[in-house]
């Protein structure tokens, strides 16, 4: 019986089959569903949402030292956060096998950059696998753990968005129970002080050298011969795209184990084909290696270094089959930009913030990044998780050196982003005394990646009730004296609080506390927020003057009827946040059935 | 020969269940199947595009532009957005649900919803099947079953209506209380072509 699974689901199954006992992750597209699916194997795998990727990887290192097979999953930029333990983990090696999954984003569907994390494998000197479909995403994982234990190294497991989010057939195996290795105190192995680490590095280099033989002989690296006029060297999903385009009209060197790369196999392949193309997404990772072997090839000199290497991209480069844009369609088309949902608690806050003058709004990663667009135009920079508060601090320090400065920085980030790394940035504000206004948009969940629980939400990934980290207490403990928690749907309160904060000559923290409109409410949410999202508003047409003020809230439940010059509210979308009613200058918007 | 299907609409219209039933049925009948889904952030009513490819052996999970045999369109503007995927030899089929979910620009009066979508499709497709699937689903007492009606239409248009026991696939993969209405919806969809 075969199962149709996404790559993420297949990795979760692979973790189960490989005898994994511990898994940790921070949500991030396209990796999020890996831990969500692993958490379903609750009886044999302890799965945890960590506050950030560094914590996730460090817990995995601990689990490995304690003797269990363990896995950390993250999106590509998450590995930047976890890079510090990642490099040293390579030096230390493992006890229980350990795999770090990186989900890269060629094409940048929902990421701030398109970095190629294969470079991390090379830089940290760890073995790397690159599955191309769901079956491989499951099966290679078992071998990754074998390699990890056999060679005393953590393994990098590189997926891409298409591998994570495409479904293909997968055949299951049973779980192999891998016993927990007895803990052995081994200071020279696990204490990375210089004296030990110098020795560790020599061992690391030796371990990696041994893997060259594996790379040249593993079934995951293989030549498939068709017509030998064209030889394609590729890894990951690029193999599927190349196969799609060339079929049997080419030969393929399909690489699934890509650090170290198989030099002998590549030389052998090169000697049997006439013209070599390297097809890979993002950086010339394989290409640089092939060129260094003295083999002539075409790669990033003809293929783009950005975006996916989809069949249509390959066809255009190799065969000149350019798909002409259909200009008639392009002209007729209008956009469907993402918008804050009806009832989104960020709406009221950004409606007011967008009206402030002489402020720079330092933003962060989350749904609220949408406030950089119309109609709010209220976010002016977005860098990475947690950077709003620290970048805002830096900007304020410079503004304040300018004579008669009027610029104030308002830094905004969500609850999950605050727990992730924003908490460190906020500590810096208190310590180094910048005069910033720091806003934590606490919607009681990690929303953008699809409603994951977090340290503040009161529930674990398995749905167990746990402590709720209290943001207000943390903020006060960091040393902030000016802290207010407000309801972001109350525009008067938002406005007054912003004015209060902007008039202070000290830093402040505003916590807006209201749940995401899509959140599956916990019992305590229903009590605290008084059964929210259960009412609707309506427009009294004879009162509406058609001024469009309500449309400037950017709510998708509000429809402006152009012919009638009146607004109306879609009762199926409205969840009763009341922001539009507060904005209406003539009180034409009223609670339905009131 | 690999067949290329696109399902397109906005979040909340049930494209995911429709593509799930479709892929499970194809798999059950021995086809190699691949599916790839692209959606934006996890907001309401964002654009959804699902690629489904099936045949004896499928390589890429992604349908290339100008290669789609059929577009199953749940929402008119999203069909327009993805019409460049339709095969350009005049053999492509478009199933157009007469449903408009206005994007924020239209709601606020800034943009006008394109009025000529049907003509643009007719100029490019070999066959256009347009219907109001929600209205049809209301006849069954559940407007949400419109997704399975559209799937039924597509299966008939693809000639897959007899080859595969779709009632069985629905019975095995839909929650019990929704099995009957979805089976009826599928039959209704097939009868509309």
Coordinates of N, CA and C in Angstrom, one line a residue, chain A residues 1-4 109-110 133 162 165-169 239-241 243-244 310-312 315 323-324 326 328-329 332-342 366-367 370 447-451 517-518 548 551 554-560 562 573 575, chain B residues 2 10 20 23-24 27 31-39 41-47 51 53 58-67 75 77-78 80-81 83-85 101-114 116 120 123-124:
Chain A
X1 N 0.9 -1.2 0.0 CA 0.0 0.0 0.0 C 0.9 1.2 0.0
X2 N 0.7 2.1 -1.0 CA 1.5 3.3 -1.1 C 0.6 4.5 -0.5
X3 N 1.3 5.5 0.0 CA 0.6 6.6 0.6 C 1.1 7.9 -0.2
X4 N 0.1 8.7 -0.4 CA 0.4 10.0 -1.1 C 0.7 11.0 0.0
X109 N 8.9 31.9 -1.7 CA 7.4 31.9 -1.6 C 7.0 32.7 -0.4
X110 N 7.7 32.5 0.7 CA 7.3 33.2 1.9 C 8.6 33.4 2.8
X133 N 12.1 13.7 -3.8 CA 10.7 13.5 -3.7 C 10.4 12.9 -2.3
X162 N 9.5 22.8 -2.9 CA 8.7 21.9 -3.7 C 8.8 20.5 -3.1
X165 N 6.4 20.6 0.0 CA 5.0 20.8 -0.2 C 4.4 20.0 -1.4
X166 N 5.2 19.2 -2.1 CA 4.6 18.3 -3.1 C 4.3 17.0 -2.6
X167 N 3.2 16.4 -3.1 CA 2.9 15.0 -2.7 C 3.3 14.0 -3.8
X168 N 3.9 12.9 -3.3 CA 4.1 11.8 -4.2 C 4.0 10.5 -3.4
X169 N 4.1 9.4 -4.1 CA 3.9 8.1 -3.5 C 5.0 7.7 -2.5
X239 N 16.5 17.2 -10.2 CA 16.5 15.9 -11.0 C 15.2 15.7 -11.7
X240 N 14.1 16.0 -10.9 CA 12.8 15.7 -11.5 C 12.5 16.7 -12.7
X241 N 12.9 17.9 -12.5 CA 12.7 18.9 -13.6 C 13.5 18.5 -14.8
X243 N 14.6 15.5 -15.7 CA 14.0 14.3 -16.2 C 12.8 14.6 -17.1
X244 N 12.0 15.6 -16.6 CA 10.8 16.0 -17.2 C 11.1 16.6 -18.6
X310 N 12.5 25.2 -12.8 CA 11.4 24.5 -13.3 C 11.6 24.1 -14.7
X311 N 10.9 23.1 -15.2 CA 11.1 22.6 -16.6 C 11.0 23.8 -17.6
X312 N 10.1 24.7 -17.4 CA 10.0 25.8 -18.4 C 11.3 26.7 -18.4
X315 N 13.9 24.6 -20.3 CA 13.6 24.6 -21.7 C 14.0 25.9 -22.4
X323 N 8.6 31.2 -23.2 CA 7.2 31.4 -23.1 C 6.8 32.9 -23.1
X324 N 6.2 33.3 -24.2 CA 5.9 34.7 -24.3 C 4.8 35.1 -23.4
X326 N 1.5 36.6 -22.1 CA 0.2 36.9 -22.8 C -0.2 38.3 -22.3
X328 N -2.4 40.4 -23.2 CA -3.8 40.7 -23.0 C -4.3 40.2 -21.7
X329 N -3.8 39.0 -21.2 CA -4.2 38.5 -19.9 C -3.6 39.4 -18.8
X332 N -5.5 42.5 -18.3 CA -6.9 42.3 -17.7 C -6.8 42.0 -16.2
X333 N -5.7 41.5 -15.8 CA -5.5 41.0 -14.5 C -5.4 42.0 -13.4
X334 N -6.1 41.8 -12.3 CA -5.9 42.6 -11.1 C -5.3 41.8 -10.0
X335 N -4.7 42.4 -9.0 CA -4.0 41.7 -7.9 C -5.0 41.2 -6.9
X336 N -4.5 40.2 -6.1 CA -5.2 39.8 -4.9 C -4.1 39.8 -3.8
X337 N -3.7 41.0 -3.4 CA -2.7 41.0 -2.4 C -3.2 40.4 -1.0
X338 N -2.3 39.8 -0.3 CA -2.8 39.3 1.0 C -3.2 40.5 1.9
X339 N -4.2 40.3 2.7 CA -4.7 41.4 3.6 C -4.8 40.8 5.0
X340 N -4.8 41.7 6.0 CA -5.1 41.2 7.3 C -6.6 40.7 7.3
X341 N -6.8 39.6 7.9 CA -8.2 39.0 7.9 C -9.2 39.9 8.5
X342 N -10.5 39.7 8.2 CA -11.5 40.4 9.0 C -11.4 40.0 10.5
X366 N 6.0 38.5 10.5 CA 4.7 38.0 11.0 C 3.7 38.5 10.1
X367 N 2.4 38.1 10.3 CA 1.3 38.6 9.5 C 1.3 40.2 9.4
X370 N 2.3 42.8 6.8 CA 1.3 43.3 5.8 C 1.0 44.7 6.0
X447 N 0.7 32.9 14.3 CA -0.4 32.9 13.3 C 0.1 32.7 11.9
X448 N 1.1 33.3 11.4 CA 1.4 33.4 10.0 C 1.7 32.0 9.4
X449 N 2.4 31.2 10.2 CA 2.8 29.9 9.7 C 1.6 28.9 9.9
X450 N 0.5 29.3 10.4 CA -0.7 28.4 10.4 C -1.1 28.0 11.8
X451 N -1.1 28.9 12.8 CA -1.6 28.6 14.1 C -0.9 27.6 14.9
X517 N -8.0 36.2 14.8 CA -9.4 35.8 14.4 C -9.5 34.4 13.9
X518 N -8.4 33.8 13.5 CA -8.5 32.4 13.0 C -8.1 31.4 14.1
X548 N -16.2 56.5 2.4 CA -15.2 55.5 2.3 C -14.2 55.4 3.5
X551 N -13.5 51.9 4.5 CA -12.6 51.1 3.6 C -11.1 51.3 3.9
X554 N -9.0 48.8 5.7 CA -8.4 47.6 4.9 C -9.1 46.3 5.3
X555 N -10.4 46.4 5.8 CA -11.0 45.1 6.2 C -11.7 44.5 5.0
X556 N -11.4 43.2 4.7 CA -12.0 42.5 3.6 C -13.5 42.2 3.7
X557 N -14.1 42.5 4.9 CA -15.5 42.3 5.0 C -16.3 43.5 4.5
X558 N -15.6 44.6 4.3 CA -16.3 45.9 3.9 C -16.3 45.9 2.4
X559 N -17.5 46.1 1.8 CA -17.6 46.2 0.4 C -18.2 47.6 0.1
X560 N -17.4 48.3 -0.8 CA -17.9 49.6 -1.2 C -18.7 49.4 -2.5
X562 N -20.0 50.7 -5.6 CA -19.6 51.9 -6.4 C -20.8 52.6 -7.0
X573 N -18.3 37.4 6.5 CA -16.9 37.6 6.8 C -16.7 38.4 8.2
X575 N -16.6 39.5 11.8 CA -16.6 38.8 13.1 C -16.8 39.8 14.3
Chain B
X2 N 1.4 11.9 -19.6 CA 1.1 12.5 -18.3 C 0.0 13.6 -18.5
X10 N -9.6 30.4 -4.1 CA -9.1 31.1 -2.9 C -9.4 30.2 -1.7
X20 N -7.6 16.4 -3.0 CA -7.3 15.2 -2.2 C -8.1 14.0 -2.7
X23 N -6.6 13.1 -6.2 CA -5.4 12.4 -6.2 C -5.5 11.0 -5.6
X24 N -6.3 10.8 -4.6 CA -6.5 9.5 -4.0 C -7.2 8.5 -4.9
X27 N -4.6 7.5 -7.5 CA -3.6 6.6 -6.9 C -4.3 5.2 -6.8
X31 N -2.5 4.8 -11.0 CA -1.6 5.8 -11.7 C -0.5 6.3 -10.7
X32 N 0.6 6.7 -11.3 CA 1.5 7.5 -10.6 C 1.0 8.9 -10.5
X33 N 1.0 9.5 -9.3 CA 0.4 10.8 -9.1 C 1.4 11.7 -8.4
X34 N 1.4 13.0 -8.8 CA 2.2 14.0 -8.0 C 1.3 15.2 -7.9
X35 N 1.5 15.9 -6.8 CA 0.7 17.1 -6.6 C 1.6 18.1 -5.9
X36 N 1.4 19.4 -6.3 CA 2.1 20.4 -5.7 C 1.2 21.6 -5.4
X37 N 1.4 22.1 -4.2 CA 0.4 23.2 -3.8 C 1.1 24.5 -3.4
X38 N 0.6 25.5 -4.0 CA 1.2 26.8 -3.6 C 0.2 27.7 -3.0
X39 N 0.4 28.1 -1.8 CA -0.5 29.1 -1.2 C 0.3 30.1 -0.4
X41 N 0.5 33.2 2.6 CA 0.5 33.2 4.1 C -0.9 32.6 4.5
X42 N -0.9 32.2 5.8 CA -2.1 31.5 6.2 C -3.3 32.5 6.6
X43 N -3.7 33.2 5.6 CA -4.8 34.1 5.8 C -6.0 33.6 5.1
X44 N -7.2 34.2 5.4 CA -8.4 33.8 4.7 C -8.4 34.4 3.3
X45 N -8.9 33.6 2.4 CA -9.2 34.0 1.0 C -7.9 34.4 0.2
X46 N -6.8 33.8 0.6 CA -5.6 34.0 -0.2 C -5.7 33.1 -1.5
X47 N -5.0 33.4 -2.5 CA -5.0 32.6 -3.7 C -4.5 31.2 -3.5
X51 N -1.3 22.0 -8.3 CA -0.9 21.2 -9.5 C -1.2 19.7 -9.3
X53 N -0.6 16.1 -11.4 CA -0.1 15.4 -12.6 C -0.3 13.9 -12.4
X58 N 5.4 9.9 -13.5 CA 5.4 11.3 -13.4 C 6.7 11.8 -12.8
X59 N 7.4 12.7 -13.5 CA 8.6 13.3 -12.9 C 8.3 14.5 -12.1
X60 N 8.2 15.7 -12.8 CA 8.0 16.9 -12.1 C 6.7 17.0 -11.4
X61 N 6.6 17.5 -10.2 CA 5.3 17.7 -9.5 C 4.6 19.0 -10.0
X62 N 5.3 19.7 -10.8 CA 4.8 21.1 -11.2 C 4.3 21.1 -12.7
X63 N 3.1 21.6 -12.9 CA 2.6 21.8 -14.3 C 3.3 23.0 -14.9
X64 N 3.9 22.8 -16.1 CA 4.5 23.9 -16.8 C 3.5 24.8 -17.4
X65 N 3.9 26.1 -17.6 CA 3.0 27.0 -18.3 C 2.7 26.5 -19.7
X66 N 1.5 26.7 -20.2 CA 1.0 26.3 -21.5 C 1.0 24.8 -21.6
X67 N 0.9 24.1 -20.5 CA 0.9 22.6 -20.6 C -0.4 22.0 -19.9
X75 N -12.9 30.1 -8.8 CA -13.1 31.5 -8.7 C -12.6 32.2 -9.9
X77 N -11.5 35.2 -11.1 CA -10.2 36.0 -11.2 C -9.0 35.1 -11.1
X78 N -9.1 34.0 -10.2 CA -8.0 33.1 -10.1 C -7.8 32.3 -11.3
X80 N -8.4 33.5 -14.3 CA -7.7 34.5 -15.2 C -6.2 34.5 -14.9
X81 N -5.9 34.5 -13.6 CA -4.5 34.7 -13.1 C -3.6 33.5 -13.6
X83 N -4.5 31.4 -16.3 CA -4.8 31.0 -17.6 C -3.6 30.8 -18.5
X84 N -2.5 31.4 -18.1 CA -1.3 31.2 -18.9 C -0.7 29.8 -18.8
X85 N -1.3 29.0 -17.9 CA -0.9 27.6 -17.8 C -1.6 26.7 -18.8
X101 N -14.8 36.2 -5.8 CA -14.4 36.6 -4.4 C -13.6 37.9 -4.6
X102 N -14.2 39.0 -4.3 CA -13.5 40.3 -4.6 C -12.3 40.5 -3.8
X103 N -11.1 40.8 -4.4 CA -9.9 41.1 -3.7 C -10.1 42.5 -3.0
X104 N -9.2 42.8 -2.1 CA -9.4 44.1 -1.3 C -9.5 45.3 -2.2
X105 N -8.8 45.3 -3.4 CA -8.8 46.5 -4.3 C -10.2 46.7 -4.8
X106 N -10.9 45.7 -5.1 CA -12.3 45.8 -5.6 C -13.2 46.2 -4.5
X107 N -13.1 45.6 -3.3 CA -13.9 45.9 -2.2 C -13.8 47.4 -1.8
X108 N -12.7 47.9 -1.9 CA -12.5 49.3 -1.5 C -12.8 50.3 -2.6
X109 N -13.2 49.8 -3.8 CA -13.6 50.6 -4.9 C -12.4 51.1 -5.7
X110 N -11.2 50.6 -5.5 CA -10.0 51.1 -6.2 C -9.9 50.4 -7.6
X111 N -10.1 49.0 -7.5 CA -10.0 48.3 -8.8 C -11.4 47.9 -9.2
X112 N -11.5 47.5 -10.5 CA -12.7 46.9 -11.1 C -12.5 45.5 -11.4
X113 N -13.4 44.6 -10.9 CA -13.2 43.2 -11.2 C -13.3 43.0 -12.7
X114 N -12.3 42.3 -13.3 CA -12.3 42.2 -14.8 C -13.7 41.6 -15.3
X116 N -14.4 40.8 -18.4 CA -14.4 40.0 -19.7 C -13.7 38.7 -19.5
X120 N -12.0 36.1 -22.5 CA -10.6 35.8 -22.5 C -10.3 34.3 -22.5
X123 N -11.3 32.6 -25.9 CA -10.3 32.8 -26.9 C -9.1 31.9 -26.8
X124 N -9.0 31.2 -25.7 CA -7.8 30.4 -25.5 C -8.1 28.9 -25.2

